[in-house]
Coordinates of C-alpha atoms in Angstrom, one line a residue:
Chain A
X15 CA 53.7 148.0 34.1
X16 CA 54.9 150.6 36.9
X17 CA 57.6 148.5 39.0
X18 CA 60.0 149.4 41.2
X19 CA 63.1 147.0 41.4
X20 CA 62.2 145.1 39.3
X21 CA 65.4 142.4 40.7
X22 CA 63.3 139.3 41.5
X23 CA 63.8 137.1 44.2
X24 CA 64.9 133.2 44.5
X25 CA 61.0 131.8 43.6
X26 CA 60.5 133.9 41.2
X27 CA 63.4 131.6 38.2
X28 CA 59.9 129.3 37.6
X29 CA 56.5 129.8 36.0
X30 CA 54.6 131.3 37.5
X31 CA 51.3 129.8 39.0
X32 CA 49.0 132.0 38.5
X33 CA 50.0 134.8 36.5
X34 CA 47.0 137.6 36.1
X35 CA 47.7 139.6 32.1
X36 CA 46.3 143.1 31.8
X37 CA 42.5 142.7 33.6
X38 CA 39.9 145.1 33.9
X39 CA 36.7 144.8 36.0
X40 CA 33.8 147.6 35.3
X41 CA 31.0 147.6 37.6
X42 CA 28.2 149.7 35.2
X43 CA 30.9 153.2 34.9
X44 CA 32.6 152.0 37.4
X45 CA 36.4 150.7 36.8
X46 CA 36.9 148.8 39.6
X47 CA 40.3 147.1 38.2
X48 CA 42.4 148.9 35.3
X49 CA 45.0 147.1 33.1
X50 CA 46.2 145.3 36.2
X51 CA 48.6 142.2 35.9
X52 CA 50.6 140.6 38.4
X53 CA 52.9 136.7 38.7
X54 CA 52.4 134.4 41.6
X55 CA 55.2 131.6 42.2
X56 CA 55.4 128.5 43.1
X57 CA 55.8 128.4 47.3
X58 CA 55.8 132.7 46.9
X59 CA 54.0 134.6 49.7
X60 CA 53.0 138.1 48.2
X61 CA 51.2 140.5 49.7
X62 CA 48.3 143.0 48.5
X63 CA 48.9 146.2 49.6
X64 CA 46.5 149.2 48.8
X65 CA 43.7 151.7 50.5
X66 CA 39.9 151.1 50.1
X67 CA 38.9 151.2 46.8
X68 CA 42.1 150.6 45.6
X69 CA 40.9 147.1 44.1
X70 CA 42.7 144.6 46.3
X71 CA 39.3 142.6 47.1
X72 CA 37.8 143.2 43.9
X73 CA 41.0 141.8 42.2
X74 CA 40.8 138.6 45.0
X75 CA 37.2 138.5 44.0
X76 CA 38.3 137.7 40.4
X77 CA 40.6 135.3 42.3
X78 CA 38.5 133.1 43.0
X79 CA 35.8 133.5 41.0
X80 CA 33.7 134.9 42.5
X81 CA 33.9 138.0 39.5
X82 CA 34.6 137.7 36.1
X83 CA 37.1 140.2 35.0
X84 CA 35.6 142.0 32.1
X85 CA 38.9 142.5 30.0
X86 CA 42.7 140.4 30.1
X87 CA 43.1 137.1 30.7
X88 CA 43.9 134.8 34.3
X89 CA 46.8 132.3 33.4
X90 CA 46.6 129.0 36.0
X91 CA 50.3 127.5 34.9
X92 CA 50.9 128.9 31.9
X93 CA 47.3 127.7 30.0
X94 CA 44.6 130.5 30.2
X95 CA 42.0 129.9 33.1
X96 CA 37.9 130.7 33.2
X97 CA 36.5 130.6 36.1
X98 CA 32.5 130.7 36.8
X99 CA 32.2 129.7 40.0
X100 CA 34.7 129.4 42.8
X101 CA 34.4 125.8 42.5
X102 CA 36.2 125.9 39.6
X103 CA 38.8 127.5 41.0
X104 CA 38.6 125.3 43.3
X105 CA 39.1 122.8 41.2
X106 CA 43.1 123.5 40.4
X107 CA 43.6 124.2 44.2
X108 CA 42.6 128.0 44.4
X109 CA 41.5 128.7 47.7
X110 CA 40.3 131.5 50.0
X111 CA 40.2 132.3 53.2
X112 CA 36.9 135.1 54.2
X113 CA 37.4 137.8 55.8
X114 CA 34.5 136.8 57.5
X115 CA 35.7 133.8 58.0
X116 CA 32.8 131.3 57.0
X117 CA 32.5 129.2 59.4
X118 CA 29.9 127.2 61.2
X119 CA 29.6 128.3 64.4
X120 CA 27.9 125.1 65.5
X121 CA 29.8 122.6 64.1
X122 CA 32.6 121.0 65.6
X123 CA 36.5 122.5 63.7
X124 CA 35.9 118.7 62.0
X125 CA 33.4 119.4 60.8
X126 CA 34.1 123.1 58.9
X127 CA 37.7 121.4 57.4
X128 CA 36.0 119.6 55.4
X129 CA 32.2 121.4 54.9
X130 CA 31.3 121.0 51.4
X131 CA 33.0 118.0 50.3
X132 CA 32.5 115.6 53.3
X133 CA 34.2 112.3 53.4
X134 CA 31.6 109.6 52.6
X135 CA 31.6 105.7 53.1
X136 CA 31.0 103.1 50.5
X137 CA 27.3 103.6 51.0
X138 CA 27.4 107.3 50.1
X139 CA 26.6 108.2 54.1
X140 CA 28.5 110.8 55.7
X141 CA 31.4 109.5 57.6
X142 CA 32.3 111.3 60.5
X143 CA 35.4 109.1 62.2
X144 CA 37.4 109.7 58.2
X145 CA 36.8 113.6 58.8
X146 CA 37.9 113.2 62.6
X147 CA 41.0 111.8 61.5
X148 CA 41.8 113.6 58.5
X149 CA 40.9 116.8 60.3
X150 CA 43.8 115.2 63.2
X151 CA 46.3 114.4 60.8
X152 CA 46.0 117.8 58.3
X153 CA 45.9 120.2 61.9
X154 CA 48.7 118.6 62.7
X155 CA 50.4 118.7 60.0
X156 CA 50.3 122.5 60.0
X157 CA 51.1 122.3 63.6
X158 CA 47.7 123.4 64.5
X159 CA 46.7 122.0 68.2
X160 CA 43.7 122.0 69.0
X161 CA 41.8 120.5 72.5
X162 CA 39.7 117.8 70.3
X163 CA 38.7 118.4 66.3
X164 CA 35.1 117.8 68.1
X165 CA 35.1 121.1 69.9
X166 CA 32.3 123.6 68.5
X167 CA 33.9 126.1 66.8
X168 CA 31.9 128.9 67.9
X169 CA 34.0 127.7 71.2
X170 CA 37.5 128.9 69.9
X171 CA 39.5 132.5 69.8
X172 CA 39.7 134.7 66.8
X173 CA 43.1 133.3 66.3
X174 CA 41.4 129.5 66.4
X175 CA 39.4 130.2 63.7
X176 CA 41.5 131.6 61.9
X177 CA 43.2 128.7 61.9
X178 CA 40.7 126.7 61.1
X179 CA 39.8 129.1 58.3
X180 CA 43.3 127.9 56.6
X181 CA 42.9 124.6 57.5
X182 CA 40.2 124.1 55.5
X183 CA 41.6 125.9 52.5
X184 CA 44.4 123.8 52.4
X185 CA 42.4 120.7 53.4
X186 CA 42.5 119.7 49.8
X187 CA 45.8 120.1 48.1
X188 CA 45.6 123.1 47.7
X189 CA 48.1 125.2 45.8
X190 CA 47.1 128.7 46.6
X191 CA 45.5 130.2 48.9
X192 CA 44.4 134.0 49.1
X193 CA 44.1 136.0 52.4
X194 CA 41.7 139.2 52.9
X195 CA 43.3 140.2 55.8
X196 CA 43.1 137.2 57.6
X197 CA 44.8 139.4 61.2
X198 CA 43.0 142.5 60.7
X199 CA 39.9 141.1 63.6
X200 CA 43.0 139.4 65.9
X201 CA 43.6 139.6 69.5
X202 CA 47.5 141.3 69.4
X203 CA 49.3 137.8 71.0
X204 CA 47.3 135.5 68.2
X205 CA 48.8 137.6 65.3
X206 CA 52.2 135.8 65.0
X207 CA 51.0 132.1 65.4
X208 CA 48.7 133.2 62.0
X209 CA 51.5 134.5 60.3
X210 CA 53.7 132.3 61.4
X211 CA 50.9 129.7 59.8
X212 CA 51.5 131.1 56.6
X213 CA 54.8 130.5 57.0
X214 CA 54.6 127.0 57.4
X215 CA 52.0 127.1 53.8
X216 CA 55.3 128.3 52.4
X217 CA 56.9 125.5 53.7
X218 CA 55.0 123.5 52.1
X219 CA 55.2 124.9 48.7
X220 CA 51.5 126.8 49.3
X221 CA 52.0 129.6 47.1
X222 CA 49.6 132.6 49.6
X223 CA 48.4 135.4 48.4
X224 CA 48.2 138.1 51.6
X225 CA 45.6 140.9 51.6
X226 CA 46.5 143.1 54.9
X227 CA 47.2 147.1 55.9
X228 CA 49.4 145.8 58.1
X229 CA 52.8 146.8 57.5
X230 CA 54.2 144.1 60.3
X231 CA 52.4 141.1 58.5
X232 CA 53.2 142.6 54.9
X233 CA 57.1 142.8 55.9
X234 CA 56.8 139.5 58.8
X235 CA 55.0 136.9 56.0
X236 CA 55.9 138.4 52.2
X237 CA 58.8 137.4 49.4
X238 CA 57.3 140.4 47.2
X239 CA 55.3 143.6 47.9
X240 CA 52.0 144.8 44.7
X241 CA 50.6 148.0 45.6
X242 CA 47.6 148.6 43.9
X243 CA 46.6 152.4 43.4
X244 CA 42.8 153.8 42.3
X245 CA 42.7 149.8 40.5
X246 CA 46.1 150.4 38.9
X247 CA 49.6 148.4 39.0
X248 CA 51.1 151.2 41.3
X249 CA 54.3 149.6 42.1
X250 CA 56.0 146.2 43.0
X251 CA 58.9 145.4 44.9
X252 CA 60.8 142.4 46.8
X253 CA 60.9 143.1 50.4
X254 CA 63.9 143.3 51.0
X255 CA 64.2 146.5 48.7
X256 CA 61.8 148.1 50.0
X257 CA 60.8 149.7 53.1
X258 CA 57.9 150.4 55.2
X259 CA 57.4 154.0 55.0
X260 CA 58.8 153.5 51.2
X261 CA 55.1 151.0 50.9
X262 CA 52.7 153.1 52.6
X263 CA 53.8 156.0 50.4
X264 CA 52.9 153.7 48.0
X265 CA 49.7 153.4 49.3
X266 CA 49.0 156.7 49.5
X267 CA 49.9 157.2 45.6
X268 CA 52.8 158.5 46.0
X269 CA 56.6 157.4 45.4
X270 CA 58.6 161.2 46.9
X271 CA 59.2 162.0 50.2
X272 CA 57.3 158.4 51.9
X273 CA 58.6 158.8 55.2
X274 CA 56.7 162.4 55.7
X275 CA 53.5 160.2 55.1
X276 CA 54.0 157.6 57.6
X277 CA 51.5 157.5 60.1
X278 CA 53.3 154.8 62.0
X279 CA 56.8 155.8 62.3
X280 CA 58.5 155.9 65.4
X281 CA 60.0 159.2 66.3
Chain B
X2 CA 65.1 144.1 59.0
X3 CA 63.5 146.1 61.6
X4 CA 60.3 146.4 59.8
X5 CA 60.2 142.6 60.3
X6 CA 61.5 143.3 64.4
X7 CA 57.6 144.2 66.0
X8 CA 56.2 141.2 64.1
X9 CA 59.3 138.4 64.7
X10 CA 58.2 139.7 68.8
X11 CA 54.7 139.0 68.9
X12 CA 55.4 135.3 66.9
X13 CA 58.6 134.5 69.0
X14 CA 56.3 134.1 72.2
X15 CA 54.4 131.5 70.7
X16 CA 55.9 128.5 70.8
X17 CA 54.4 128.9 67.3
X18 CA 52.0 127.0 67.5
X19 CA 47.8 127.8 68.0
X20 CA 46.7 126.0 71.4
X21 CA 43.2 126.4 72.6
X22 CA 43.3 128.1 76.0
X23 CA 41.0 126.2 78.4
X24 CA 38.6 128.5 80.7
X25 CA 38.0 127.5 84.5
X26 CA 35.5 125.1 84.2
X27 CA 32.4 126.4 86.7
X28 CA 30.0 123.5 87.7
X29 CA 26.8 125.0 85.4
X30 CA 29.6 124.9 82.3
X31 CA 30.3 121.3 83.0
X32 CA 26.4 120.4 83.3
X33 CA 26.0 122.2 80.0
X34 CA 26.0 119.8 77.8
X35 CA 23.9 117.1 79.5
X36 CA 21.3 119.9 80.6
X37 CA 21.1 120.3 76.8
X38 CA 21.3 116.6 75.9
X39 CA 18.8 115.4 78.8
X40 CA 17.0 118.2 80.3
X41 CA 14.0 117.3 78.1
X42 CA 14.0 114.1 79.9
X43 CA 14.2 115.7 83.6
X44 CA 11.3 117.5 82.3
X45 CA 9.0 115.1 81.7
X46 CA 9.8 112.9 84.7
X47 CA 9.2 115.5 86.8
X48 CA 5.5 116.1 84.5
X49 CA 4.9 112.1 84.5
X50 CA 5.7 111.9 88.6
X51 CA 2.7 115.0 89.6
X52 CA 0.8 113.3 86.4
X53 CA 1.2 110.0 88.2
X54 CA 0.3 111.5 91.9
X55 CA -2.7 112.9 90.4
X56 CA -3.8 110.6 89.6
X57 CA -2.8 107.3 89.9
X58 CA -5.1 104.7 88.8
X59 CA -5.8 106.4 85.7
X60 CA -2.5 108.1 84.3
X61 CA -0.2 105.1 84.0
X62 CA -2.7 102.8 82.5
X63 CA -1.0 101.1 79.4
X64 CA -4.4 102.6 77.6
X65 CA -3.4 106.0 78.8
X66 CA 0.2 105.7 77.9
X67 CA -1.4 105.0 74.1
X68 CA -3.6 106.7 74.2
X69 CA -1.4 110.1 74.0
X70 CA 0.7 108.8 71.2
X71 CA -2.1 108.3 69.5
X72 CA -3.3 111.8 70.6
X73 CA 0.5 113.2 69.6
X74 CA 1.3 111.2 66.4
X75 CA -0.2 113.7 64.4
X76 CA 2.2 117.2 66.6
X77 CA 4.9 114.5 66.4
X78 CA 5.1 113.9 62.0
X79 CA 4.3 118.0 61.4
X80 CA 6.7 118.4 64.7
X81 CA 9.6 116.7 63.1
X82 CA 9.1 118.3 59.3
X83 CA 8.7 122.0 61.4
X84 CA 11.7 120.9 62.8
X85 CA 14.2 120.9 59.5
X86 CA 13.1 124.5 58.9
X87 CA 13.8 125.5 62.1
X88 CA 17.3 124.0 61.6
X89 CA 18.5 126.1 58.4
X90 CA 17.2 129.2 60.8
X91 CA 13.8 129.2 58.3
X92 CA 10.0 128.4 59.4
X93 CA 7.5 126.8 57.9
X94 CA 3.7 128.5 59.1
X95 CA 1.6 126.5 56.3
X96 CA 1.9 122.6 57.5
X97 CA -0.7 123.0 59.5
X98 CA -2.9 124.5 55.5
X99 CA -0.8 122.1 53.8
X100 CA -2.3 118.5 56.2
X101 CA -5.7 119.4 55.4
X102 CA -4.7 119.7 51.7
X103 CA -3.4 116.1 51.4
X104 CA -6.3 115.1 53.7
X105 CA -8.8 117.0 51.4
X106 CA -6.2 115.5 48.1
X107 CA -7.0 111.6 49.4
X108 CA -10.6 112.1 50.3
X109 CA -11.5 113.7 46.4
X110 CA -9.3 110.6 45.2
X111 CA -11.3 108.4 47.6
X112 CA -14.1 109.3 46.7
X113 CA -13.6 109.7 43.2
X114 CA -13.4 105.8 43.3
X115 CA -9.4 105.5 43.1
X116 CA -8.0 102.6 44.7
X117 CA -7.0 103.0 48.2
X118 CA -3.0 102.4 47.5
X119 CA -3.2 106.1 45.4
X120 CA -5.2 107.5 47.7
X121 CA -3.1 106.7 50.5
X122 CA 0.0 107.7 48.6
X123 CA -2.0 111.2 47.2
X124 CA -1.9 112.7 50.9
X125 CA 2.1 113.4 51.7
X126 CA 2.3 113.3 48.2
X127 CA 0.3 117.3 48.2
X128 CA 2.1 118.3 50.8
X129 CA 5.3 117.6 49.9
X130 CA 4.2 119.3 46.0
X131 CA 3.3 122.4 48.1
X132 CA 6.3 121.8 50.5
X133 CA 8.4 122.2 47.3
X134 CA 6.7 125.5 45.8
X135 CA 7.2 126.8 49.6
X136 CA 11.1 125.8 49.0
X137 CA 11.3 127.1 45.4
X138 CA 9.9 130.3 46.2
X139 CA 11.7 131.0 49.5
X140 CA 14.8 130.4 47.1
X141 CA 14.2 130.9 43.9
X142 CA 11.8 134.2 44.2
X143 CA 14.4 135.6 46.8
X144 CA 11.6 136.0 49.2
X145 CA 13.2 137.8 51.9
X146 CA 12.0 135.3 54.6
X147 CA 10.8 131.6 55.3
X148 CA 7.6 133.8 57.3
X149 CA 6.3 134.9 54.1
X150 CA 6.9 132.6 51.4
X151 CA 5.5 129.8 54.4
X152 CA 2.0 132.5 55.0
X153 CA 1.1 132.3 51.6
X154 CA 1.6 129.0 51.6
X155 CA -0.9 128.6 54.1
X156 CA -3.9 130.5 52.5
X157 CA -3.6 129.0 49.4
X158 CA -3.1 125.6 50.4
X159 CA -6.6 125.6 52.7
X160 CA -8.2 127.7 49.7
X161 CA -7.4 124.5 47.4
X162 CA -7.9 122.1 49.5
X163 CA -11.9 124.1 50.0
X164 CA -12.2 124.5 46.2
X165 CA -11.5 121.0 45.3
X166 CA -13.6 119.3 48.0
X167 CA -16.4 122.3 47.7
X168 CA -15.2 123.1 51.2
X169 CA -17.6 120.5 53.2
X170 CA -16.2 117.7 54.9
X171 CA -15.4 114.1 53.4
X172 CA -16.0 110.8 55.7
X173 CA -16.2 107.5 55.3
X174 CA -12.5 106.0 54.5
X175 CA -12.3 102.0 54.1
X176 CA -10.0 100.5 57.1
X177 CA -6.6 100.9 54.5
X178 CA -7.0 104.2 54.5
X179 CA -7.3 104.1 58.8
X180 CA -5.1 102.3 59.3
X181 CA -1.5 103.9 60.0
X182 CA -4.1 106.3 62.4
X183 CA -6.4 103.9 64.3
X184 CA -5.4 100.7 63.6
X185 CA -4.0 98.8 67.4
X186 CA -1.9 95.9 67.0
X187 CA -2.5 93.6 69.4
X188 CA 0.3 92.2 72.0
X189 CA -1.8 89.3 74.0
X190 CA -3.9 89.4 76.8
X191 CA -1.8 89.4 80.7
X192 CA -3.7 90.4 84.4
X193 CA -7.2 91.0 82.7
X194 CA -5.7 94.0 80.5
X195 CA -5.4 93.6 77.1
X196 CA -2.3 94.8 75.6
X197 CA -2.5 97.4 71.7
X198 CA -0.2 98.9 70.1
X199 CA -1.4 101.6 68.2
X200 CA 0.6 101.7 64.4
X201 CA 0.4 105.4 64.9
X202 CA 3.0 105.0 67.7
X203 CA 5.4 102.9 66.5
X204 CA 5.4 104.8 63.3
X205 CA 6.3 108.3 65.2
X206 CA 8.9 105.8 67.0
X207 CA 10.4 105.0 63.1
X208 CA 10.4 108.5 61.9
X209 CA 11.6 110.0 64.9
X210 CA 14.9 107.5 64.6
X211 CA 14.5 107.7 60.8
X212 CA 15.0 111.6 61.2
X213 CA 17.5 111.2 64.4
X214 CA 19.8 109.2 61.7
X215 CA 19.2 111.6 58.7
X216 CA 20.6 113.7 61.4
X217 CA 23.6 113.1 61.5
X218 CA 25.3 110.4 59.9
X219 CA 24.2 112.3 55.9
X220 CA 25.8 113.9 54.3
X221 CA 22.3 116.1 53.3
X222 CA 21.7 116.1 58.3
X223 CA 25.1 117.9 57.8
X224 CA 24.8 120.5 55.7
X225 CA 21.2 121.3 57.2
X226 CA 23.4 121.7 60.4
X227 CA 25.6 124.0 58.7
X228 CA 23.6 126.2 56.6
X229 CA 21.3 126.7 60.3
X230 CA 24.6 127.7 61.6
X231 CA 26.0 130.2 59.0
X232 CA 24.3 130.4 55.7
X233 CA 26.8 131.8 54.3
X234 CA 29.9 129.5 55.1
X235 CA 28.0 126.7 53.6
X236 CA 27.6 128.5 50.5
X237 CA 31.5 129.6 50.0
X238 CA 31.8 125.7 51.0
X239 CA 30.4 124.6 47.5
X240 CA 27.3 123.9 49.2
X241 CA 24.4 124.1 47.0
X242 CA 22.3 126.0 50.1
X243 CA 19.1 126.8 47.3
X244 CA 18.9 122.4 47.0
X245 CA 19.0 122.0 50.8
X246 CA 16.6 124.0 51.3
X247 CA 14.4 122.5 48.9
X248 CA 14.7 119.7 50.2
X249 CA 13.9 120.3 53.8
X250 CA 10.5 122.2 52.5
X251 CA 9.4 119.6 50.5
X252 CA 10.2 117.2 53.4
X253 CA 8.2 119.2 55.7
X254 CA 4.8 119.7 53.4
X255 CA 5.7 115.3 53.1
X256 CA 5.4 114.8 57.0
X257 CA 2.4 117.1 57.0
X258 CA 0.6 114.9 54.8
X259 CA 1.8 111.8 56.4
X260 CA 0.3 114.0 59.6
X261 CA -2.7 113.8 57.3
X262 CA -3.1 110.9 57.1
X263 CA -2.5 109.8 61.1
X264 CA -5.8 112.6 61.3
X265 CA -8.3 111.1 58.8
X266 CA -7.2 107.2 60.5
X267 CA -8.0 109.0 63.4
X268 CA -11.6 110.7 63.0
X269 CA -12.3 108.8 59.3
X270 CA -13.3 112.1 58.0
X271 CA -10.9 114.8 55.5
X272 CA -12.5 118.1 57.2
X273 CA -12.0 121.8 56.3
X274 CA -10.5 123.1 59.4
X275 CA -8.6 120.3 59.6
X276 CA -5.0 121.2 61.4
X277 CA -6.3 124.5 62.0
X278 CA -3.9 126.3 64.2
X279 CA -1.6 122.7 64.0
X280 CA 1.5 124.5 62.7
X281 CA 2.2 126.8 65.9
X282 CA 1.8 123.6 68.2
X283 CA 4.5 122.2 66.1
X284 CA 6.8 125.1 66.8
X285 CA 5.5 125.1 70.2
X286 CA 6.8 121.5 70.4
X287 CA 10.1 122.2 68.8
X288 CA 11.2 125.2 70.9
X289 CA 10.1 123.6 74.5
X290 CA 12.1 120.4 72.6
X291 CA 15.3 122.7 72.6
X292 CA 15.2 124.4 69.2
X293 CA 17.0 128.0 69.1
X294 CA 15.3 129.8 66.5
X295 CA 18.2 131.1 65.2
X296 CA 19.4 128.0 63.4
X297 CA 21.9 125.2 63.2
X298 CA 20.4 124.1 67.3
X299 CA 18.4 121.0 68.7
X300 CA 18.2 117.0 68.4
X301 CA 15.7 114.8 67.3
X302 CA 15.2 113.3 71.0
X303 CA 14.7 116.7 72.1
X304 CA 11.4 117.6 69.3
X305 CA 10.5 114.2 70.8
X306 CA 10.1 115.5 74.0
X307 CA 8.8 118.4 72.6
X308 CA 5.9 116.7 71.8
X309 CA 6.1 114.4 74.8
X310 CA 5.6 117.4 77.0
X311 CA 2.7 118.7 75.1
X312 CA 0.6 115.7 74.8
X313 CA 1.0 115.3 79.0
X314 CA 0.3 118.4 79.5
X315 CA -3.1 118.1 77.3
X316 CA -4.0 114.4 78.9
X317 CA -3.3 115.5 82.6
X318 CA -5.3 118.3 82.3
X319 CA -8.3 116.8 80.6
X320 CA -7.8 113.9 83.3
X321 CA -7.8 116.1 86.0
X322 CA -10.7 117.6 84.2
X323 CA -9.0 120.3 84.1
X324 CA -10.5 123.6 81.9
X325 CA -9.3 123.9 78.3
X326 CA -8.4 127.5 78.1
X327 CA -5.7 126.1 80.9
X328 CA -4.0 124.4 78.9
X329 CA -3.6 127.0 76.8
X330 CA -2.2 129.5 79.3
X331 CA 0.5 126.6 80.4
X332 CA 1.8 125.4 76.9
X333 CA 2.2 129.5 76.2
X334 CA 3.8 129.6 79.4
X335 CA 6.2 126.4 78.5
X336 CA 7.2 128.4 75.7
X337 CA 8.6 131.7 77.0
X338 CA 9.7 129.7 80.1
X339 CA 11.5 126.8 77.9
X340 CA 13.1 129.6 75.7
X341 CA 14.1 131.8 78.5
X342 CA 16.3 129.2 79.7
X343 CA 17.7 128.7 76.3
X344 CA 18.8 132.7 76.4
X345 CA 20.3 131.6 80.0
X346 CA 22.2 128.1 78.5
X347 CA 23.9 130.9 76.0
X348 CA 25.5 133.3 78.6
X349 CA 26.8 130.4 80.2
X350 CA 27.6 129.0 77.4
X351 CA 29.8 130.7 74.7
X352 CA 32.2 133.6 74.4
X353 CA 31.4 136.9 74.5

């Protein structure tokens, strides 16, 4: 494994919650992932960066059970894990927040949070009151303030929707939350709120994998960053040992003279 | 660290929370939920008032009112099934033919000398069978849209119905079969008028209450709305979307079979042209009642209102001796107006 700055961050003294060893994924003749390894530690926010086609999304889909790895092993808390569907991953506490948010706009916030895992009363009927109560408590734990949990999701702003999506991912003892470009579609003023929500998850000892193109996001919330390039591990470093321009260089597949490549550097 | 300063600044502008922003609420916006819920009742009230003024003696008589419900009961059964399909952003074009298939199945069983409970149950079961085939075709054969599968079933069900019956009307059903569609529960006499309550009306009300409760208070009902709102969200939330859709089309076919029983009751016959175009009337009732073709929107009360509006138009124009051709023009115009109002409603109601 090519690695820069091998010094581990403070969280990594423990056993990884998820570990990938030599994961490859082939689609016919196309190699989307080639021998990728990584670890994610409890309570850690891991940034995964890479250009389009670097394999970030494929790796996330392997982790969340949407794809099966062609080769390699996935370990969850040290035990080999085999996911046939997102349900299997979810059973272990691995949740995915999708890029397109995957919320039903016609339904209330509370109903979206418990979609697919609706609370039922003792007769097996849908328990609206319980879902409202649980949603209120859960949202206030996450410091997400909404007018009412009965508000329809289509009435919310992009950032609020993202917050609801994150609330849904963490509604049932999530240990790992995987987020694919959570700030890509947000207004600038809402980005910070969502990033703070990610920090909030970290405080609650939930591990987060953050895929993002935005260096601001990576450097604001992440503990460690892993760069993929053309489907392979390219570089990895704790955040404090690297710089924005170095990471941008990794995304472009170079470890030399990264400053020259940085398109957003301030003159 | 300089790298994070920009993100920090963004975050510091807000108090680390996600507040909902209240928009200035205009009058139209504040009225919207009420118009959504009760607009159809206003339409009905206006229609009733107009019809009462034109026909004061006949229109509000008990006899005429129960007549309206008796005539709309078949459409009511088809419409509530159609409503479920529309809620999932689908459609079921086959229910008219499926109703006829159910009637013919009951007719053939009747003339094969089967006992009446079997004849009675055969109509909804045949309907449900056709509906389940629809659902399996839509999901497992991955049809691009329910339109196609149910259009196929429209032809298949009518063909099958004619095949088993020999393409002729089957007439002469016993009272036990006709009970649902024709029996009137005597309520007594008052002031020289006899008050009877049609079983078809009772059945309509019971069915609509049951569907309303199902959609509000069961997990299945909530998932039907969720699938209509965003099928992808439902899928990644672990909902078995295929199973829900197959159930929905199964229920839709079942209700078509019940509608067939009501029509047998009223006409005492199962005939080859039964239910021709009935699916379009059911779609019309759903649209008038405010169900959205994009799925996930609409209420049982609204559909009930839509059914009543259709019934009032027919009844009112008949009472006033207006040609049936005007009925068609009026129903068509109301459909267009109802959807246009829905378009306006969406523009006011949702953020761009």
